[in-house]
Each structure stands twice: as C-alpha cells, then as structure tokens.
Amino acid sequence: MEPKTSSFRNLPVTIVLLIATLLYMASLSFGTPEVVNSDELQKCAVGLGGHCGDSLYKYVFENGVQVSEKCCSRLLTVGKDCHNLLAKVIIIYNRFSDKEVKKIHRKRDQVWENCKAVAY
C-alpha cells in the first residue's frame, strides 16, 4: 500500500495549468492570442505559494487587506517580472475594462512599492 500524499502539495501547479488552459481557450474564443510562457508562470506561482498568492490577489483585484512582510519578501524574491506576469494572466482571463485595468496596474505597482519599502 502506497503512503498517502497531500493533494494540496501540487495546488500551485494545478492552478497554473488551469490558468494556462483557460488562457488558451480564451484566445480561441475571443481571437486575442496571448503568448504566456507556462514554465515561467508555474515558477512564479510556486515561488509565491498559495497563501501569499491569495493575499496579493486580494490586495490588487479585490481591495483586500495589507500584504504581510512574509508575503512581501516572497514577492520580492520572485521578482517584478513574475508579479507583472501573474497580474497580466488574471487580467487577460477576466477581460477587465480599460478603466479597471488601469486601476489594477496602479494597485499592482503600489503593492510592489509597498513591499520594497518594507524590505529595506
């Protein structure tokens, strides 16, 4: 009998694959092909982890609470390119209005700057 393993261990990978599939389907449906490197996307999601990814999502997309120092540290470790890529994927999939995208970009940049200030 094989030992049980947690199905949550691969959760970030599952989320990334789901997002990549949805992006592909959206590009077929809406005729807006977007090139997203799925390996890079996976690396970014895994680097942030589930809790910090959720926290950042809520801050940027749902006007959630402040991001913790621990999550700021993880964000700075994965880097700004990863942060921007994850936001881009979410924006593409959800088809936000131009006005909403501008607000999201401001919040995305704001949380990045806030995290840099906390780290130094």
XYZ file of N, CA and C in Angstrom:
360
model
N 0.833 -1.171 0.000
C 0.000 0.000 0.000
C 0.884 1.241 0.000
N 0.591 2.164 -0.891
C 1.392 3.379 -1.001
C 0.981 4.386 0.064
N 1.973 5.162 0.570
C 1.615 6.179 1.563
C 0.782 7.277 0.923
N -0.103 7.834 1.714
C -0.938 8.925 1.219
C -0.102 10.190 1.124
N -0.312 10.940 0.053
C 0.349 12.233 -0.080
C -0.716 13.294 -0.191
N -0.377 14.442 0.267
C -1.336 15.542 0.252
C -1.580 16.013 -1.173
N -2.838 16.138 -1.538
C -3.163 16.643 -2.870
C -2.941 18.141 -2.948
N -2.745 18.796 -1.806
C -2.537 20.239 -1.794
C -1.102 20.617 -2.139
N -0.181 19.669 -2.084
C 1.212 19.967 -2.370
C 1.366 20.493 -3.795
N 0.600 19.962 -4.731
C 0.692 20.362 -6.125
C -0.332 21.414 -6.504
N -0.958 22.024 -5.521
C -2.002 23.011 -5.790
C -1.521 24.160 -6.671
N -0.360 24.796 -6.396
C 0.060 25.884 -7.278
C 0.246 25.420 -8.723
N 0.785 24.230 -8.917
C 0.971 23.701 -10.263
C -0.381 23.514 -10.936
N -1.331 22.984 -10.202
C -2.671 22.781 -10.743
C -3.297 24.105 -11.145
N -3.144 25.111 -10.306
C -3.698 26.427 -10.610
C -3.064 26.995 -11.866
N -1.753 26.882 -11.985
C -1.051 27.400 -13.161
C -1.526 26.694 -14.423
N -1.647 25.378 -14.361
C -2.105 24.636 -15.536
C -3.533 25.010 -15.899
N -4.369 25.208 -14.904
C -5.742 25.632 -15.154
C -5.758 27.002 -15.824
N -4.963 27.922 -15.311
C -4.904 29.263 -15.902
C -4.411 29.193 -17.338
N -3.362 28.411 -17.583
C -2.833 28.290 -18.943
C -3.885 27.715 -19.892
N -4.622 26.716 -19.432
C -5.687 26.130 -20.252
C -6.778 27.147 -20.533
N -7.177 27.880 -19.507
C -8.215 28.894 -19.693
C -7.753 29.997 -20.635
N -6.488 30.373 -20.541
C -5.960 31.385 -21.465
C -6.006 30.888 -22.903
N -5.618 29.639 -23.081
C -5.650 29.070 -24.423
C -7.076 29.052 -24.955
N -8.017 28.630 -24.116
C -9.417 28.587 -24.544
C -9.934 29.993 -24.836
N -9.539 30.952 -24.013
C -9.975 32.336 -24.232
C -9.418 32.871 -25.540
N -8.185 32.522 -25.861
C -7.608 33.009 -27.113
C -8.340 32.412 -28.310
N -8.821 31.177 -28.177
C -9.599 30.574 -29.256
C -10.966 31.232 -29.371
N -11.575 31.514 -28.230
C -12.924 32.075 -28.218
C -12.972 33.529 -28.645
N -11.989 34.306 -28.204
C -12.053 35.738 -28.421
C -11.101 36.232 -29.497
N -10.292 35.351 -30.046
C -9.407 35.739 -31.126
C -8.305 36.690 -30.707
N -7.913 36.659 -29.450
C -6.824 37.510 -28.987
C -5.703 36.630 -28.467
N -4.846 36.154 -29.362
C -3.785 35.248 -28.927
C -2.789 35.964 -28.019
N -2.524 35.387 -26.894
C -1.553 35.920 -25.947
C -0.513 34.834 -25.712
N 0.737 35.211 -25.795
C 1.803 34.258 -25.559
C 2.218 34.371 -24.097
N 2.036 33.286 -23.376
C 2.428 33.234 -21.975
C 3.283 31.998 -21.796
N 4.465 32.177 -21.271
C 5.366 31.067 -21.014
C 4.859 30.315 -19.784
N 4.315 29.125 -20.001
C 3.708 28.382 -18.892
C 4.740 27.958 -17.854
N 5.988 27.703 -18.272
C 7.031 27.356 -17.301
C 7.309 28.532 -16.373
N 7.387 29.716 -16.953
C 7.626 30.919 -16.153
C 6.442 31.184 -15.223
N 5.242 31.004 -15.749
C 4.035 31.199 -14.951
C 4.015 30.237 -13.762
N 4.366 28.997 -14.008
C 4.410 27.997 -12.939
C 5.450 28.375 -11.893
N 6.619 28.790 -12.347
C 7.692 29.196 -11.433
C 7.228 30.347 -10.536
N 6.544 31.294 -11.119
C 6.049 32.448 -10.360
C 5.025 32.028 -9.311
N 4.074 31.212 -9.714
C 3.017 30.775 -8.795
C 3.586 29.946 -7.653
N 4.486 29.042 -7.963
C 5.088 28.197 -6.932
C 5.937 29.051 -5.991
N 6.664 30.018 -6.552
C 7.508 30.893 -5.732
C 6.716 31.714 -4.732
N 5.542 32.160 -5.126
C 4.702 32.934 -4.205
C 4.021 32.046 -3.173
N 3.628 30.861 -3.586
C 2.887 29.979 -2.690
C 1.424 30.367 -2.634
N 0.608 29.463 -2.165
C -0.837 29.666 -2.158
C -1.306 30.816 -1.297
N -0.838 30.874 -0.053
C -1.302 31.919 0.868
C -0.908 33.311 0.373
N 0.348 33.475 -0.007
C 0.811 34.795 -0.451
C 0.199 35.163 -1.798
N 0.026 34.190 -2.672
C -0.648 34.458 -3.941
C -2.066 34.959 -3.713
N -2.770 34.324 -2.781
C -4.133 34.760 -2.443
C -4.132 36.165 -1.857
N -3.188 36.418 -0.967
C -3.095 37.723 -0.319
C -2.842 38.829 -1.349
N -1.923 38.580 -2.262
C -1.624 39.567 -3.305
C -2.809 39.748 -4.243
N -3.462 38.652 -4.587
C -4.644 38.736 -5.449
C -5.701 39.623 -4.800
N -5.974 39.387 -3.530
C -6.999 40.166 -2.832
C -6.626 41.640 -2.761
N -5.357 41.929 -2.543
C -4.921 43.324 -2.470
C -5.112 44.028 -3.815
N -4.682 43.375 -4.876
C -4.699 44.012 -6.197
C -6.085 43.999 -6.828
N -6.783 42.884 -6.754
C -8.029 42.724 -7.505
C -9.299 42.913 -6.673
N -9.185 42.820 -5.357
C -10.385 42.916 -4.526
C -10.277 43.979 -3.440
N -9.277 44.834 -3.511
C -9.058 45.856 -2.478
C -8.987 45.240 -1.089
N -8.238 44.159 -1.000
C -8.120 43.437 0.256
C -7.188 44.107 1.243
N -6.901 43.390 2.304
C -6.066 43.901 3.382
C -4.603 43.982 2.960
N -3.829 44.675 3.770
C -2.403 44.851 3.511
C -1.699 43.499 3.433
N -0.682 43.415 2.609
C 0.102 42.193 2.423
C 1.134 42.100 3.550
N 1.308 40.910 4.100
C 2.240 40.708 5.221
C 3.689 40.873 4.771
N 4.581 41.088 5.749
C 6.012 41.201 5.451
C 6.535 39.911 4.826
N 6.056 38.777 5.326
C 6.485 37.481 4.778
C 6.116 37.389 3.294
N 4.894 37.786 2.963
C 4.464 37.726 1.565
C 5.200 38.763 0.718
N 5.500 39.909 1.304
C 6.304 40.905 0.589
C 7.676 40.328 0.251
N 8.254 39.640 1.206
C 9.557 39.022 0.977
C 9.490 38.008 -0.163
N 8.444 37.203 -0.180
C 8.280 36.212 -1.260
C 8.070 36.901 -2.602
N 7.287 37.989 -2.595
C 7.047 38.735 -3.829
C 8.354 39.290 -4.379
N 9.153 39.904 -3.526
C 10.422 40.464 -3.976
C 11.378 39.376 -4.440
N 11.291 38.201 -3.843
C 12.143 37.081 -4.253
C 11.780 36.588 -5.650
N 10.492 36.468 -5.952
C 10.116 36.009 -7.299
C 10.353 37.102 -8.332
N 10.283 38.349 -7.916
C 10.629 39.459 -8.797
C 9.444 40.149 -9.448
N 9.747 41.339 -9.948
C 8.709 42.181 -10.544
C 8.153 41.574 -11.834
N 9.012 40.931 -12.628
C 8.520 40.318 -13.867
C 7.467 39.250 -13.567
N 7.708 38.441 -12.536
C 6.716 37.423 -12.144
C 5.434 38.088 -11.658
N 5.581 39.099 -10.846
C 4.427 39.833 -10.315
C 3.584 40.378 -11.465
N 4.247 40.989 -12.434
C 3.537 41.551 -13.586
C 2.899 40.464 -14.443
N 3.598 39.341 -14.616
C 3.067 38.239 -15.422
C 1.796 37.662 -14.800
N 1.814 37.440 -13.506
C 0.629 36.891 -12.848
C -0.560 37.840 -12.969
N -0.313 39.130 -12.803
C -1.397 40.112 -12.960
C -1.906 40.115 -14.400
N -0.987 40.029 -15.350
C -1.364 40.029 -16.771
C -2.275 38.848 -17.101
N -1.917 37.681 -16.606
C -2.712 36.478 -16.871
C -4.125 36.638 -16.314
N -4.223 37.156 -15.115
C -5.543 37.341 -14.498
C -6.350 38.380 -15.269
N -5.702 39.444 -15.700
C -6.381 40.485 -16.483
C -6.898 39.913 -17.800
N -6.070 39.150 -18.483
C -6.459 38.574 -19.778
C -7.665 37.650 -19.612
N -7.593 36.780 -18.622
C -8.660 35.801 -18.454
C -9.985 36.458 -18.086
N -9.929 37.485 -17.258
C -11.158 38.109 -16.775
C -11.690 39.206 -17.682
N -10.925 39.612 -18.655
C -11.368 40.624 -19.625
C -11.914 41.875 -18.928
N -11.086 42.487 -18.104
C -11.453 43.718 -17.417
C -11.554 44.868 -18.412
N -12.316 45.880 -18.053
C -12.407 47.085 -18.881
C -11.088 47.849 -18.799
N -10.879 48.775 -19.736
C -9.657 49.580 -19.724
C -9.516 50.352 -18.418
N -10.620 50.879 -17.931
C -10.607 51.627 -16.670
C -10.188 50.720 -15.511
N -10.729 49.504 -15.485
C -10.378 48.556 -14.429
C -8.910 48.143 -14.524
N -8.430 47.953 -15.748
C -7.033 47.554 -15.945
C -6.094 48.635 -15.414
N -6.415 49.887 -15.661
C -5.575 50.984 -15.145
C -5.536 50.960 -13.622
N -6.677 50.728 -13.004
C -6.737 50.648 -11.539
C -5.926 49.453 -11.037
N -6.055 48.326 -11.719
C -5.314 47.118 -11.341
C -3.817 47.364 -11.454
N -3.384 48.003 -12.531
C -1.958 48.302 -12.698
C -1.456 49.208 -11.571
N -2.271 50.184 -11.183
C -1.881 51.061 -10.065
C -1.728 50.254 -8.776
N -2.696 49.376 -8.502
C -2.636 48.554 -7.288
C -1.466 47.564 -7.348
N -1.232 46.999 -8.516
C -0.106 46.070 -8.704
C 1.209 46.785 -8.396
N 1.366 47.984 -8.956
C 2.592 48.750 -8.733
C 2.686 49.237 -7.289
N 1.550 49.584 -6.717
C 1.511 50.065 -5.338
C 1.967 48.981 -4.364
N 1.468 47.770 -4.530
C 1.868 46.700 -3.615
C 3.347 46.382 -3.796
N 3.858 46.468 -5.015
C 5.289 46.242 -5.253
C 6.120 47.281 -4.495
N 5.758 48.549 -4.638
C 6.493 49.625 -3.958
C 6.368 49.505 -2.442
N 5.186 49.173 -1.955
C 4.996 48.973 -0.510
C 5.894 47.852 0.006
N 5.978 46.776 -0.750
C 6.809 45.642 -0.336
C 8.292 46.009 -0.363
N 8.707 46.775 -1.356
C 10.103 47.225 -1.393
C 10.419 48.074 -0.170
N 9.505 48.935 0.221
C 9.721 49.808 1.378
C 9.819 49.002 2.672
N 9.028 47.944 2.779
C 9.047 47.100 3.975
C 10.358 46.325 4.058
N 10.878 45.918 2.917
C 12.069 45.075 2.882
C 13.348 45.855 3.181
N 13.326 47.164 2.996
C 14.566 47.946 3.173
C 14.500 48.896 4.314
